[in-house]
Amino acid sequence: MNYIPNIIFAIALIIGIGYFANNVKKLLRNIKLGQDVDVSDNTSQRWKNMINIALGQSKMVKRPVSGFLHVIVYVGFIIINIEVLEIIIDGLFGSHRIFSELLPASVYGFLIGSFEILAALVFVSVVIFWLRRNVIKIQRFWKAEMTGWPKNDGNIILYIEMVLMALFLVMNATDLKFQSMESGNVISQFIAPLFYGLPDATVHIIERAAWWLHILGILGFLNYLYFSKHLHILLAFPNTYYGKVKPKGQLDNLEAVTKEVQMMMDPDADPYAAPAEEDENDVPAKFGASDVQDLNWVQLLNAYTCTECGRCTSECPANLTGKKLSPRKIMMDTRDRLEEVGKNIDANKGVFQDDGKQLLDDYITREELWACTSCNACVEACPVSIDPLSIIMDMRRYLVMEESAAPMELNNMMTNIENNAAPWPYNQMDRLNWKNE
């Protein structure tokens, strides 16, 4: 028996899975560069969110057309890839459609028939997605940030999906043994006539070529994910679990700052009293965030999970009125900077060397940050529970508390609060007069 194909298959499998595992290791390392945050609360709600949003696609289908097509592709890929298990067993042990020998013919036929129907539906859905992007040119796919690699990546993944589905159907159509079963060839029976008249040996070569290209394509697709926005296929599940469970309008506050404000607003507080000594652990090394290492690890997970679908930007009132802010770009910039930091660490033997750059100014401009109305529309629109607003607010916090670089209007308001205990320039004795007017 010739074991060379099995050895080649095993080597390809080891290389493919090994490279993927190495990239996952880098991914986790980069995410862990973020600050620690406690997300151990509301466990039952978190599980519910993951099941409903990531598995059940509940937020995706709020836009019926794209949502329905996405569900087809999502379900199709999950179910069709059950076939990969059979391919791996066949590839390692030299068998051919091993499950056809282990399962009743009717059961095996039903499974493969279901896979073929789903493969055809996935192919059609992907073609429609391609048309929406490139022919209809839906506006959210043609924003300023969707040029170069982001634009090409969206199309490349569609081409890969088309090819994989086509190879699966061709593989079945040219498998003479499978076609002779006349069970399960629901779609491939209509493709098989294309190969009539060819010698059986030639048809067998086509079937083997389709088989090899299909499994190698799947391994390639698996490793492509790390470099693609389609990393959300894997990360949507932890991201929806660790997503925000507090009311969307509730912002996180620094405890040290909260104490200061409460003391300042307390009418019974002695203004001449010496300030209480603070535990150094209560005071952060830096207020807010100017680079990715200042963000927490959930925010960095958010960045890697971004699907670049643009639903957030299409709902953003600042963007709709022509301002530079795009919540999608905020997430893409955060991910790009995080990748740059990761490569820096790799190049310097595990230690980050200051490169003179940061997320603020080099990636995200101050104009973008102050354009945000903090309305939470982007958070509500995201189909995988990403929170661009939290990054915007942390970077604003840095500008205000570390650089005193707030807009004039905000500085005036904060000065009034400090001096008058109100946002308006009233004398403290007059600050309640408005209620009598």
Short mmCIF file of C-alpha atoms in Angstrom, two decimals:
data_model
loop_
_atom_site.label_atom_id
_atom_site.label_comp_id
_atom_site.label_asym_id
_atom_site.label_seq_id
_atom_site.Cartn_x
_atom_site.Cartn_y
_atom_site.Cartn_z
CA MET A 1 0.00 0.00 0.00
CA ASN A 2 1.30 3.51 -0.86
CA TYR A 3 1.46 5.54 2.33
CA ILE A 4 3.04 8.64 0.77
CA PRO A 5 -0.30 10.53 0.34
CA ASN A 6 -1.16 9.81 3.98
CA ILE A 7 2.22 11.07 5.16
CA ILE A 8 1.90 14.22 3.04
CA PHE A 9 -1.61 14.75 4.43
CA ALA A 10 -0.39 14.32 8.03
CA ILE A 11 2.45 16.80 7.46
CA ALA A 12 0.06 19.36 5.93
CA LEU A 13 -2.33 18.88 8.86
CA ILE A 14 0.43 19.32 11.45
CA ILE A 15 1.84 22.42 9.72
CA GLY A 16 -1.61 23.98 9.29
CA ILE A 17 -2.75 23.38 12.86
CA GLY A 18 0.69 24.24 14.27
CA TYR A 19 0.85 27.59 12.49
CA PHE A 20 -2.70 28.36 13.61
CA ALA A 21 -1.83 27.49 17.23
CA ASN A 22 1.23 29.76 17.10
CA ASN A 23 -0.89 32.65 15.85
CA VAL A 24 -3.47 32.01 18.58
CA LYS A 25 -0.64 32.21 21.10
CA LYS A 26 0.37 35.63 19.70
CA LEU A 27 -3.26 36.75 19.73
CA LEU A 28 -3.70 35.87 23.40
CA ARG A 29 -0.37 37.54 24.25
CA ASN A 30 -1.46 40.75 22.56
CA ILE A 31 -4.86 40.78 24.27
CA LYS A 32 -3.19 40.24 27.65
CA LEU A 33 -1.17 43.43 27.10
CA GLY A 34 -4.31 45.24 28.24
CA GLN A 35 -5.08 46.24 31.81
CA ASP A 36 -6.87 43.75 34.03
CA VAL A 37 -10.61 44.17 34.47
CA ASP A 38 -13.09 42.22 36.57
CA VAL A 39 -15.73 40.58 34.37
CA SER A 40 -16.74 37.83 36.76
CA ASP A 41 -20.15 39.35 37.51
CA ASN A 42 -23.55 38.44 36.04
CA THR A 43 -22.42 35.00 34.88
CA SER A 44 -25.90 33.82 33.88
CA GLN A 45 -26.53 36.98 31.82
CA ARG A 46 -23.17 36.59 30.11
CA TRP A 47 -23.94 33.01 29.10
CA LYS A 48 -27.33 34.13 27.86
CA ASN A 49 -25.74 36.90 25.78
CA MET A 50 -23.25 34.50 24.22
CA ILE A 51 -25.96 31.98 23.31
CA ASN A 52 -28.38 34.59 21.93
CA ILE A 53 -25.96 36.93 20.20
CA ALA A 54 -22.99 34.79 19.08
CA LEU A 55 -24.73 31.45 18.57
CA GLY A 56 -28.27 32.64 17.89
CA GLN A 57 -27.27 35.65 15.74
CA SER A 58 -30.05 37.68 17.40
CA LYS A 59 -28.51 41.10 16.69
CA MET A 60 -27.38 40.14 13.19
CA VAL A 61 -30.93 39.54 11.93
CA LYS A 62 -32.09 43.02 12.95
CA ARG A 63 -31.17 43.90 9.37
CA PRO A 64 -33.19 41.15 7.65
CA VAL A 65 -31.45 40.84 4.27
CA SER A 66 -27.83 40.75 5.37
CA GLY A 67 -28.84 38.96 8.58
CA PHE A 68 -30.62 36.13 6.77
CA LEU A 69 -27.74 35.67 4.31
CA HIS A 70 -25.23 35.68 7.16
CA VAL A 71 -27.20 33.02 9.04
CA ILE A 72 -27.10 30.79 5.94
CA VAL A 73 -23.33 31.18 5.61
CA TYR A 74 -22.83 30.75 9.36
CA VAL A 75 -24.97 27.62 9.67
CA GLY A 76 -23.63 26.23 6.40
CA PHE A 77 -20.01 26.49 7.43
CA ILE A 78 -20.62 24.96 10.84
CA ILE A 79 -22.57 21.97 9.51
CA ILE A 80 -20.60 21.41 6.30
CA ASN A 81 -17.37 21.30 8.26
CA ILE A 82 -18.61 18.14 9.96
CA GLU A 83 -17.52 16.63 6.65
CA VAL A 84 -13.97 17.72 7.50
CA LEU A 85 -13.85 15.04 10.18
CA GLU A 86 -14.43 12.36 7.55
CA ILE A 87 -11.84 13.95 5.25
CA ILE A 88 -9.23 13.98 8.05
CA ILE A 89 -9.83 10.32 8.88
CA ASP A 90 -9.66 9.38 5.19
CA GLY A 91 -6.51 11.42 4.71
CA LEU A 92 -4.69 9.92 7.69
CA PHE A 93 -5.70 6.28 7.23
CA GLY A 94 -6.15 6.02 3.48
CA SER A 95 -9.86 5.16 3.63
CA HIS A 96 -12.50 6.59 1.31
CA ARG A 97 -15.71 8.03 2.75
CA ILE A 98 -15.26 6.04 5.95
CA PHE A 99 -18.60 7.18 7.35
CA SER A 100 -20.43 5.59 4.41
CA GLU A 101 -19.20 2.26 5.74
CA LEU A 102 -19.99 3.00 9.39
CA LEU A 103 -23.41 4.62 8.97
CA PRO A 104 -26.57 3.26 7.32
CA ALA A 105 -26.77 4.36 3.68
CA SER A 106 -29.93 6.39 4.34
CA VAL A 107 -28.31 8.29 7.24
CA TYR A 108 -25.11 8.96 5.31
CA GLY A 109 -27.11 10.05 2.27
CA PHE A 110 -29.20 12.40 4.38
CA LEU A 111 -26.09 13.99 5.90
CA ILE A 112 -24.26 14.51 2.62
CA GLY A 113 -27.48 15.68 0.94
CA SER A 114 -27.92 18.28 3.69
CA PHE A 115 -24.31 19.37 3.26
CA GLU A 116 -24.79 19.78 -0.49
CA ILE A 117 -27.93 21.89 -0.10
CA LEU A 118 -26.20 24.09 2.44
CA ALA A 119 -23.11 24.37 0.21
CA ALA A 120 -25.27 25.59 -2.67
CA LEU A 121 -27.07 28.08 -0.40
CA VAL A 122 -23.77 29.34 0.99
CA PHE A 123 -22.41 29.81 -2.54
CA VAL A 124 -25.48 31.82 -3.59
CA SER A 125 -25.39 33.90 -0.39
CA VAL A 126 -21.71 34.70 -0.85
CA VAL A 127 -22.33 35.78 -4.45
CA ILE A 128 -25.07 38.14 -3.18
CA PHE A 129 -22.68 39.50 -0.54
CA TRP A 130 -20.11 40.15 -3.28
CA LEU A 131 -22.71 41.97 -5.39
CA ARG A 132 -23.77 44.10 -2.43
CA ARG A 133 -20.16 45.14 -1.85
CA ASN A 134 -18.92 45.62 -5.39
CA VAL A 135 -21.89 46.25 -7.68
CA ILE A 136 -24.64 47.76 -5.53
CA LYS A 137 -21.87 49.43 -3.45
CA ILE A 138 -23.71 49.73 -0.17
CA GLN A 139 -22.43 52.94 1.42
CA ARG A 140 -21.06 51.48 4.67
CA PHE A 141 -18.62 49.33 2.68
CA TRP A 142 -17.21 52.38 0.89
CA LYS A 143 -16.30 54.65 3.80
CA ALA A 144 -12.83 56.23 3.98
CA GLU A 145 -11.41 53.51 6.23
CA MET A 146 -12.54 50.74 3.87
CA THR A 147 -9.75 51.09 1.33
CA GLY A 148 -6.64 49.02 0.69
CA TRP A 149 -6.41 45.87 2.78
CA PRO A 150 -9.82 46.15 4.54
CA LYS A 151 -11.57 46.36 1.17
CA ASN A 152 -9.50 43.55 -0.38
CA ASP A 153 -9.87 41.35 2.70
CA GLY A 154 -13.66 41.50 2.46
CA ASN A 155 -13.54 40.29 -1.15
CA ILE A 156 -10.79 37.70 -0.62
CA ILE A 157 -12.80 35.93 2.05
CA LEU A 158 -15.82 35.82 -0.27
CA TYR A 159 -13.71 34.29 -3.06
CA ILE A 160 -12.33 31.68 -0.64
CA GLU A 161 -15.84 30.72 0.46
CA MET A 162 -17.03 30.42 -3.15
CA VAL A 163 -14.08 28.20 -4.08
CA LEU A 164 -14.45 25.96 -1.02
CA MET A 165 -18.14 25.37 -1.67
CA ALA A 166 -17.52 24.74 -5.38
CA LEU A 167 -14.73 22.26 -4.60
CA PHE A 168 -16.97 20.38 -2.19
CA LEU A 169 -19.69 19.97 -4.82
CA VAL A 170 -17.20 19.06 -7.59
CA MET A 171 -15.58 16.52 -5.26
CA ASN A 172 -18.94 14.84 -4.78
CA ALA A 173 -19.92 15.12 -8.44
CA THR A 174 -16.75 13.35 -9.63
CA ASP A 175 -16.80 10.63 -6.96
CA LEU A 176 -18.12 7.76 -9.10
CA LYS A 177 -18.67 5.49 -6.08
CA PHE A 178 -20.68 8.17 -4.29
CA GLN A 179 -22.75 9.00 -7.38
CA SER A 180 -23.53 5.30 -7.90
CA MET A 181 -25.14 5.24 -4.44
CA GLU A 182 -27.80 7.66 -5.75
CA SER A 183 -28.29 8.88 -2.21
CA GLY A 184 -27.14 12.25 -0.92
CA ASN A 185 -26.16 13.64 -4.32
CA VAL A 186 -28.94 16.21 -4.16
CA ILE A 187 -26.96 18.98 -5.88
CA SER A 188 -23.92 17.16 -7.25
CA GLN A 189 -26.07 14.97 -9.53
CA PHE A 190 -26.68 18.07 -11.64
CA ILE A 191 -22.95 18.84 -11.81
CA ALA A 192 -21.88 15.26 -12.63
CA PRO A 193 -23.05 15.43 -16.30
CA LEU A 194 -20.37 18.06 -16.93
CA PHE A 195 -17.81 15.26 -16.63
CA TYR A 196 -19.61 12.63 -18.73
CA GLY A 197 -17.52 11.36 -21.61
CA LEU A 198 -14.25 11.73 -19.73
CA PRO A 199 -12.26 8.56 -18.93
CA ASP A 200 -12.88 7.22 -15.44
CA ALA A 201 -9.21 7.76 -14.62
CA THR A 202 -9.49 11.46 -15.51
CA VAL A 203 -12.65 11.87 -13.44
CA HIS A 204 -10.86 10.19 -10.53
CA ILE A 205 -7.95 12.65 -10.86
CA ILE A 206 -10.41 15.57 -10.80
CA GLU A 207 -12.08 14.12 -7.71
CA ARG A 208 -8.72 13.69 -5.94
CA ALA A 209 -7.63 17.19 -6.93
CA ALA A 210 -10.89 18.67 -5.61
CA TRP A 211 -10.50 16.63 -2.40
CA TRP A 212 -6.95 17.85 -1.78
CA LEU A 213 -7.70 21.46 -2.69
CA HIS A 214 -10.78 21.43 -0.45
CA ILE A 215 -8.95 20.27 2.69
CA LEU A 216 -5.85 22.40 2.00
CA GLY A 217 -8.18 25.33 1.36
CA ILE A 218 -9.83 24.79 4.74
CA LEU A 219 -6.42 24.72 6.47
CA GLY A 220 -5.44 27.85 4.56
CA PHE A 221 -8.71 29.53 5.52
CA LEU A 222 -8.12 28.62 9.16
CA ASN A 223 -4.74 30.35 9.14
CA TYR A 224 -5.97 33.28 7.10
CA LEU A 225 -8.38 34.15 9.91
CA TYR A 226 -5.62 35.63 12.08
CA PHE A 227 -4.86 38.24 9.42
CA SER A 228 -8.50 38.90 8.54
CA LYS A 229 -11.55 40.60 9.97
CA HIS A 230 -13.08 37.11 9.93
CA LEU A 231 -11.28 36.39 13.18
CA HIS A 232 -14.71 37.18 14.63
CA ILE A 233 -15.77 33.66 13.61
CA LEU A 234 -13.80 32.46 16.64
CA LEU A 235 -13.77 35.51 18.90
CA ALA A 236 -17.46 36.41 18.75
CA PHE A 237 -18.17 33.82 21.45
CA PRO A 238 -15.78 35.09 24.17
CA ASN A 239 -16.45 38.69 23.12
CA THR A 240 -20.21 38.42 23.64
CA TYR A 241 -19.62 36.61 26.94
CA TYR A 242 -17.31 39.33 28.26
CA GLY A 243 -19.33 42.15 26.70
CA LYS A 244 -20.85 44.91 28.77
CA VAL A 245 -23.80 43.84 30.93
CA LYS A 246 -24.35 47.14 32.71
CA PRO A 247 -26.91 49.61 31.33
CA LYS A 248 -25.47 51.14 28.15
CA GLY A 249 -25.66 54.68 29.53
CA GLN A 250 -23.66 53.80 32.64
CA LEU A 251 -19.99 54.80 32.35
CA ASP A 252 -17.16 53.37 34.41
CA ASN A 253 -15.73 55.78 36.97
CA LEU A 254 -12.34 55.87 38.64
CA GLU A 255 -12.75 55.38 42.38
CA ALA A 256 -10.10 57.97 43.24
CA VAL A 257 -11.80 60.60 41.09
CA THR A 258 -15.25 59.72 42.43
CA LYS A 259 -14.05 60.31 46.01
CA GLU A 260 -12.62 63.70 45.07
CA VAL A 261 -15.83 64.80 43.37
CA GLN A 262 -18.02 63.59 46.24
CA MET A 263 -15.87 65.50 48.68
CA MET A 264 -15.99 68.65 46.54
CA MET A 265 -19.78 68.44 46.16
CA ASP A 266 -20.39 67.76 49.85
CA PRO A 267 -21.84 70.98 51.36
CA ASP A 268 -20.81 69.81 54.87
CA ALA A 269 -17.17 69.17 53.93
CA ASP A 270 -14.55 71.38 55.56
CA PRO A 271 -12.75 73.16 52.69
CA TYR A 272 -9.73 73.75 54.98
CA ALA A 273 -9.39 70.14 56.11
CA ALA A 274 -6.20 68.36 55.11
CA PRO A 275 -6.77 65.82 52.32
CA ALA A 276 -6.96 62.22 53.44
CA GLU A 277 -4.03 60.02 52.60
CA GLU A 278 -4.78 57.83 49.62
CA ASP A 279 -3.74 54.27 49.11
CA GLU A 280 -1.34 54.26 46.16
CA ASN A 281 -3.29 51.30 44.77
CA ASP A 282 -6.39 53.50 44.45
CA VAL A 283 -4.63 55.94 42.14
CA PRO A 284 -3.88 54.70 38.61
CA ALA A 285 -0.44 55.27 37.08
CA LYS A 286 -2.16 57.06 34.22
CA PHE A 287 -5.66 58.47 33.94
CA GLY A 288 -7.36 57.24 30.79
CA ALA A 289 -5.62 55.78 27.75
CA SER A 290 -3.21 57.10 25.16
CA ASP A 291 -2.02 53.75 23.81
CA VAL A 292 -3.32 50.20 23.58
CA GLN A 293 -1.50 49.05 26.73
CA ASP A 294 -3.61 51.54 28.72
CA LEU A 295 -6.87 49.94 27.59
CA ASN A 296 -8.24 46.88 29.36
CA TRP A 297 -8.00 43.42 27.80
CA VAL A 298 -11.74 43.27 27.01
CA GLN A 299 -11.37 46.40 24.87
CA LEU A 300 -8.45 44.77 23.04
CA LEU A 301 -10.55 41.63 22.56
CA ASN A 302 -13.23 43.93 21.10
CA ALA A 303 -10.72 45.28 18.60
CA TYR A 304 -9.75 41.84 17.35
CA THR A 305 -13.40 40.78 17.16
CA CYS A 306 -14.50 43.70 14.95
CA THR A 307 -16.20 42.38 11.81
CA GLU A 308 -15.77 45.69 9.96
CA CYS A 309 -19.43 45.39 8.94
CA GLY A 310 -19.91 49.13 9.47
CA ARG A 311 -23.25 48.90 11.24
CA CYS A 312 -21.84 51.04 14.05
CA THR A 313 -20.67 53.76 11.66
CA SER A 314 -23.92 53.70 9.68
CA GLU A 315 -25.83 54.41 12.93
CA CYS A 316 -23.41 57.03 14.30
CA PRO A 317 -25.06 60.49 14.30
CA ALA A 318 -21.67 62.21 14.23
CA ASN A 319 -20.66 60.29 11.11
CA LEU A 320 -24.06 60.84 9.49
CA THR A 321 -23.61 64.60 9.87
CA GLY A 322 -20.24 64.55 8.12
CA LYS A 323 -17.87 64.52 11.09
CA LYS A 324 -14.66 62.49 10.94
CA LEU A 325 -15.68 60.00 13.63
CA SER A 326 -16.26 56.41 12.52
CA PRO A 327 -16.68 53.90 15.38
CA ARG A 328 -15.54 51.14 13.00
CA LYS A 329 -12.29 53.05 12.36
CA ILE A 330 -11.76 53.40 16.12
CA MET A 331 -11.79 49.60 16.43
CA MET A 332 -9.70 49.04 13.30
CA ASP A 333 -7.11 51.58 14.47
CA THR A 334 -6.94 49.96 17.90
CA ARG A 335 -6.40 46.54 16.34
CA ASP A 336 -3.77 47.87 13.92
CA ARG A 337 -1.84 49.59 16.70
CA LEU A 338 -2.07 46.46 18.85
CA GLU A 339 -0.68 44.38 15.98
CA GLU A 340 2.15 46.90 15.60
CA VAL A 341 2.97 46.64 19.30
CA GLY A 342 2.90 42.83 19.06
CA LYS A 343 5.35 42.83 16.14
CA ASN A 344 7.58 45.20 18.10
CA ILE A 345 7.63 42.71 20.99
CA ASP A 346 8.40 39.82 18.62
CA ALA A 347 11.26 41.77 17.04
CA ASN A 348 12.76 42.67 20.43
CA LYS A 349 12.75 39.23 22.05
CA GLY A 350 9.60 39.64 24.10
CA VAL A 351 10.13 43.23 25.27
CA PHE A 352 8.37 46.28 23.87
CA GLN A 353 10.77 48.99 22.73
CA ASP A 354 9.36 52.52 22.59
CA ASP A 355 8.73 53.30 18.93
CA GLY A 356 7.74 56.91 19.46
CA LYS A 357 4.15 56.20 18.45
CA GLN A 358 0.87 55.73 20.27
CA LEU A 359 -2.79 55.14 19.54
CA LEU A 360 -3.65 58.78 20.25
CA ASP A 361 -2.69 61.16 17.42
CA ASP A 362 -0.77 58.55 15.38
CA TYR A 363 -3.91 56.49 14.74
CA ILE A 364 -6.93 58.18 16.29
CA THR A 365 -7.19 61.95 16.08
CA ARG A 366 -8.52 64.25 18.77
CA GLU A 367 -11.09 65.55 16.33
CA GLU A 368 -12.56 62.05 16.07
CA LEU A 369 -12.69 61.63 19.84
CA TRP A 370 -14.48 64.91 20.54
CA ALA A 371 -16.97 64.37 17.69
CA CYS A 372 -18.57 61.52 19.66
CA THR A 373 -21.93 62.34 21.28
CA SER A 374 -21.68 59.28 23.61
CA CYS A 375 -25.17 58.24 22.48
CA ASN A 376 -24.32 54.49 22.43
CA ALA A 377 -25.80 53.99 18.95
CA CYS A 378 -22.63 52.18 17.87
CA VAL A 379 -22.77 49.83 20.87
CA GLU A 380 -26.42 49.03 20.23
CA ALA A 381 -25.80 48.40 16.52
CA CYS A 382 -22.84 46.04 16.86
CA PRO A 383 -23.86 42.42 16.12
CA VAL A 384 -21.10 40.99 18.37
CA SER A 385 -21.24 43.29 21.45
CA ILE A 386 -18.26 45.53 20.66
CA ASP A 387 -18.06 48.79 22.64
CA PRO A 388 -16.21 51.54 20.70
CA LEU A 389 -17.56 54.16 23.11
CA SER A 390 -15.52 52.79 26.03
CA ILE A 391 -12.27 53.35 24.09
CA ILE A 392 -13.35 56.85 23.08
CA MET A 393 -14.21 57.76 26.68
CA ASP A 394 -10.93 56.39 28.05
CA MET A 395 -8.95 58.40 25.50
CA ARG A 396 -10.98 61.51 26.30
CA ARG A 397 -10.24 60.91 29.98
CA TYR A 398 -6.54 60.91 29.19
CA LEU A 399 -6.81 64.18 27.27
CA VAL A 400 -8.69 65.88 30.09
CA MET A 401 -6.92 64.51 33.15
CA GLU A 402 -3.38 64.03 31.86
CA GLU A 403 -2.99 66.74 29.23
CA SER A 404 -5.70 69.24 30.26
CA ALA A 405 -6.54 69.26 26.56
CA ALA A 406 -10.33 69.46 26.64
CA PRO A 407 -12.25 71.75 24.27
CA MET A 408 -12.83 75.28 25.56
CA GLU A 409 -16.54 74.67 26.15
CA LEU A 410 -15.81 71.65 28.33
CA ASN A 411 -13.07 73.47 30.24
CA ASN A 412 -15.50 76.32 30.99
CA MET A 413 -18.07 73.87 32.28
CA MET A 414 -15.55 72.06 34.51
CA THR A 415 -14.24 75.38 35.85
CA ASN A 416 -17.80 76.39 36.73
CA ILE A 417 -18.38 73.09 38.51
CA GLU A 418 -15.16 73.52 40.45
CA ASN A 419 -15.89 77.13 41.44
CA ASN A 420 -19.68 77.21 41.58
CA ALA A 421 -20.65 73.55 42.07
CA ALA A 422 -22.75 73.90 38.90
CA PRO A 423 -22.05 73.82 35.16
CA TRP A 424 -23.23 77.43 34.78
CA PRO A 425 -21.41 80.63 35.82
CA TYR A 426 -23.76 81.35 38.74
CA ASN A 427 -22.73 82.57 42.12
CA GLN A 428 -23.09 79.72 44.58
CA MET A 429 -25.70 81.72 46.49
CA ASP A 430 -27.78 82.02 43.31
CA ARG A 431 -27.39 78.53 41.88
CA LEU A 432 -30.90 77.42 42.92
CA ASN A 433 -32.69 80.53 41.65
CA TRP A 434 -33.44 78.89 38.32
CA LYS A 435 -36.09 76.66 39.88
CA ASN A 436 -38.17 79.70 40.80
CA GLU A 437 -38.13 81.13 37.29
#
